[in-house]
Amino acid sequence: SFRSGPLPYNHKKTWLGSAVFFVTASLVISVTLHELSVFFISFLLTALESFDYREIPFLDDNMVIPLVAGFLLGFV
């Protein structure tokens, strides 16, 4: 098991978790896209995933990430 410090703006999320999300998103998106697009979209999705959505009652990261990913991938 790996230990990682929490993100400064969301103590429920960790640096390691965000890094793993970024790598996984990059690998999945890189199947069909160019390198710069993969980096940009993965970075945006990682940033969105790291926020705490509990304060906004109608939002959840499990809803936001796929919607934003689909929206961004529609432009590429």
Coordinates of N, CA and C in Angstrom, one line a residue:
S1 N 0.8 -1.2 0.0 CA 0.0 0.0 0.0 C 0.9 1.2 0.0
F2 N 0.5 2.2 -0.7 CA 1.2 3.5 -0.9 C 0.6 4.6 -0.1
R3 N 1.4 5.4 0.5 CA 0.9 6.6 1.3 C 1.2 7.9 0.5
S4 N 0.3 8.8 0.5 CA 0.4 10.0 -0.2 C -0.3 11.1 0.6
G5 N 0.3 12.3 0.5 CA -0.3 13.4 1.2 C -1.5 14.0 0.5
P6 N -2.4 14.6 1.3 CA -3.6 15.1 0.7 C -3.4 16.4 -0.2
L7 N -4.3 16.6 -1.1 CA -4.2 17.9 -1.9 C -4.5 19.0 -1.0
P8 N -3.8 20.2 -1.2 CA -4.0 21.3 -0.3 C -5.4 21.9 -0.3
Y9 N -6.2 21.7 -1.3 CA -7.5 22.3 -1.4 C -8.6 21.3 -1.2
N10 N -8.3 20.0 -1.1 CA -9.3 19.0 -0.8 C -8.6 17.8 -0.1
H11 N -8.7 17.8 1.2 CA -8.0 16.8 2.0 C -8.5 15.4 1.9
K12 N -9.6 15.2 1.2 CA -10.1 13.8 1.0 C -9.5 13.2 -0.3
K13 N -8.8 14.0 -1.1 CA -8.1 13.5 -2.3 C -6.6 13.5 -2.1
T14 N -5.9 12.6 -2.7 CA -4.4 12.6 -2.5 C -3.7 12.9 -3.8
W15 N -2.4 13.3 -3.7 CA -1.5 13.5 -4.9 C -1.4 12.2 -5.7
L16 N -1.2 11.1 -5.0 CA -1.0 9.8 -5.7 C -2.3 9.5 -6.5
G17 N -3.5 9.7 -5.9 CA -4.7 9.4 -6.5 C -4.9 10.2 -7.8
S18 N -4.5 11.5 -7.7 CA -4.6 12.4 -8.9 C -3.7 12.0 -9.9
A19 N -2.5 11.5 -9.5 CA -1.5 11.1 -10.5 C -1.9 9.8 -11.2
V20 N -2.5 8.9 -10.5 CA -3.0 7.7 -11.1 C -4.2 8.0 -12.0
F21 N -5.1 8.9 -11.6 CA -6.2 9.3 -12.5 C -5.6 9.9 -13.8
F22 N -4.6 10.7 -13.7 CA -4.0 11.4 -14.9 C -3.4 10.4 -15.8
V23 N -2.7 9.4 -15.3 CA -2.0 8.4 -16.1 C -3.1 7.5 -16.8
T24 N -4.1 7.1 -16.0 CA -5.1 6.3 -16.6 C -5.9 7.0 -17.7
A25 N -6.3 8.2 -17.4 CA -7.0 9.0 -18.4 C -6.2 9.2 -19.7
S26 N -4.9 9.5 -19.5 CA -4.0 9.6 -20.6 C -3.9 8.4 -21.5
L27 N -3.8 7.2 -20.8 CA -3.7 6.0 -21.6 C -5.0 5.7 -22.3
V28 N -6.2 5.9 -21.7 CA -7.4 5.6 -22.3 C -7.7 6.6 -23.5
I29 N -7.4 7.8 -23.3 CA -7.6 8.8 -24.4 C -6.6 8.7 -25.5
S30 N -5.4 8.2 -25.2 CA -4.4 8.2 -26.2 C -4.6 7.1 -27.3
V31 N -5.6 6.3 -27.1 CA -5.9 5.2 -28.1 C -6.2 5.9 -29.4
T32 N -6.9 7.0 -29.4 CA -7.3 7.6 -30.7 C -6.9 9.1 -30.9
L33 N -6.2 9.7 -30.0 CA -5.9 11.1 -30.1 C -4.4 11.4 -30.2
H34 N -4.1 12.6 -30.6 CA -2.7 13.1 -30.7 C -2.2 13.4 -29.3
E35 N -0.9 13.4 -29.1 CA -0.3 13.6 -27.8 C -0.7 14.8 -27.1
L36 N -0.7 16.0 -27.7 CA -1.0 17.2 -27.1 C -2.5 17.2 -26.6
S37 N -3.4 16.7 -27.4 CA -4.8 16.6 -27.0 C -4.9 15.7 -25.8
V38 N -4.2 14.6 -25.8 CA -4.3 13.7 -24.6 C -3.8 14.4 -23.4
F39 N -2.7 15.1 -23.4 CA -2.2 15.7 -22.2 C -3.2 16.8 -21.7
F40 N -3.7 17.6 -22.6 CA -4.6 18.7 -22.3 C -5.9 18.2 -21.7
I41 N -6.5 17.2 -22.3 CA -7.8 16.7 -21.8 C -7.6 15.9 -20.5
S42 N -6.5 15.1 -20.4 CA -6.2 14.4 -19.1 C -6.0 15.4 -18.0
F43 N -5.2 16.5 -18.3 CA -5.0 17.4 -17.2 C -6.3 18.1 -16.8
L44 N -7.1 18.5 -17.7 CA -8.4 19.1 -17.3 C -9.3 18.1 -16.5
L45 N -9.3 16.9 -16.9 CA -10.1 15.9 -16.2 C -9.6 15.6 -14.8
T46 N -8.3 15.6 -14.7 CA -7.6 15.4 -13.4 C -7.9 16.5 -12.5
A47 N -7.9 17.8 -13.0 CA -8.2 18.9 -12.2 C -9.7 18.9 -11.7
L48 N -10.6 18.5 -12.6 CA -12.0 18.4 -12.2 C -12.2 17.3 -11.2
E49 N -11.5 16.2 -11.3 CA -11.7 15.1 -10.4 C -11.3 15.4 -9.0
S50 N -10.3 16.3 -8.9 CA -9.7 16.6 -7.6 C -10.6 17.5 -6.7
F51 N -11.5 18.2 -7.3 CA -12.4 19.1 -6.5 C -13.4 18.3 -5.6
D52 N -13.8 18.9 -4.6 CA -14.8 18.4 -3.7 C -16.2 18.9 -4.1
Y53 N -17.0 18.0 -4.6 CA -18.3 18.3 -5.1 C -19.5 18.2 -4.1
R54 N -19.1 17.8 -2.8 CA -20.2 17.6 -1.8 C -20.9 18.9 -1.4
E55 N -20.3 20.0 -1.6 CA -20.9 21.3 -1.2 C -22.0 21.7 -2.3
I56 N -21.9 21.1 -3.5 CA -22.9 21.5 -4.5 C -23.9 20.3 -4.6
P57 N -25.1 20.4 -4.1 CA -26.0 19.2 -3.9 C -26.3 18.4 -5.2
F58 N -26.3 19.0 -6.3 CA -26.7 18.3 -7.5 C -25.6 17.9 -8.4
L59 N -24.3 18.0 -7.9 CA -23.1 17.6 -8.7 C -22.4 16.5 -8.0
D60 N -21.8 15.6 -8.8 CA -21.0 14.5 -8.3 C -19.9 14.3 -9.3
D61 N -18.7 14.0 -8.8 CA -17.6 13.8 -9.8 C -17.8 12.6 -10.7
N62 N -18.6 11.7 -10.3 CA -19.0 10.5 -11.2 C -19.9 11.0 -12.3
M63 N -20.5 12.1 -12.2 CA -21.4 12.6 -13.2 C -20.6 13.7 -14.0
V64 N -19.8 14.5 -13.4 CA -19.1 15.6 -14.0 C -18.1 15.1 -15.0
I65 N -17.2 14.2 -14.5 CA -16.1 13.7 -15.3 C -16.5 13.1 -16.7
P66 N -17.4 12.2 -16.7 CA -17.8 11.7 -18.0 C -18.5 12.7 -19.0
L67 N -19.3 13.6 -18.4 CA -19.9 14.6 -19.2 C -18.9 15.6 -19.8
V68 N -17.9 16.0 -19.0 CA -16.9 16.9 -19.5 C -16.0 16.2 -20.5
A69 N -15.6 15.0 -20.2 CA -14.8 14.2 -21.1 C -15.5 14.0 -22.5
G70 N -16.8 13.7 -22.5 CA -17.5 13.6 -23.7 C -17.6 14.9 -24.5
F71 N -17.8 16.0 -23.7 CA -17.8 17.3 -24.3 C -16.5 17.7 -25.0
L72 N -15.4 17.5 -24.3 CA -14.0 17.8 -24.8 C -13.7 16.9 -26.0
L73 N -14.0 15.6 -25.9 CA -13.6 14.7 -26.9 C -14.5 15.0 -28.2
G74 N -15.6 15.7 -28.1 CA -16.4 16.0 -29.2 C -15.7 17.1 -30.1
F75 N -14.7 17.8 -29.5 CA -14.0 18.9 -30.3 C -12.8 18.3 -31.0
V76 N -12.4 17.1 -30.6 CA -11.1 16.6 -31.2 C -11.4 15.8 -32.4

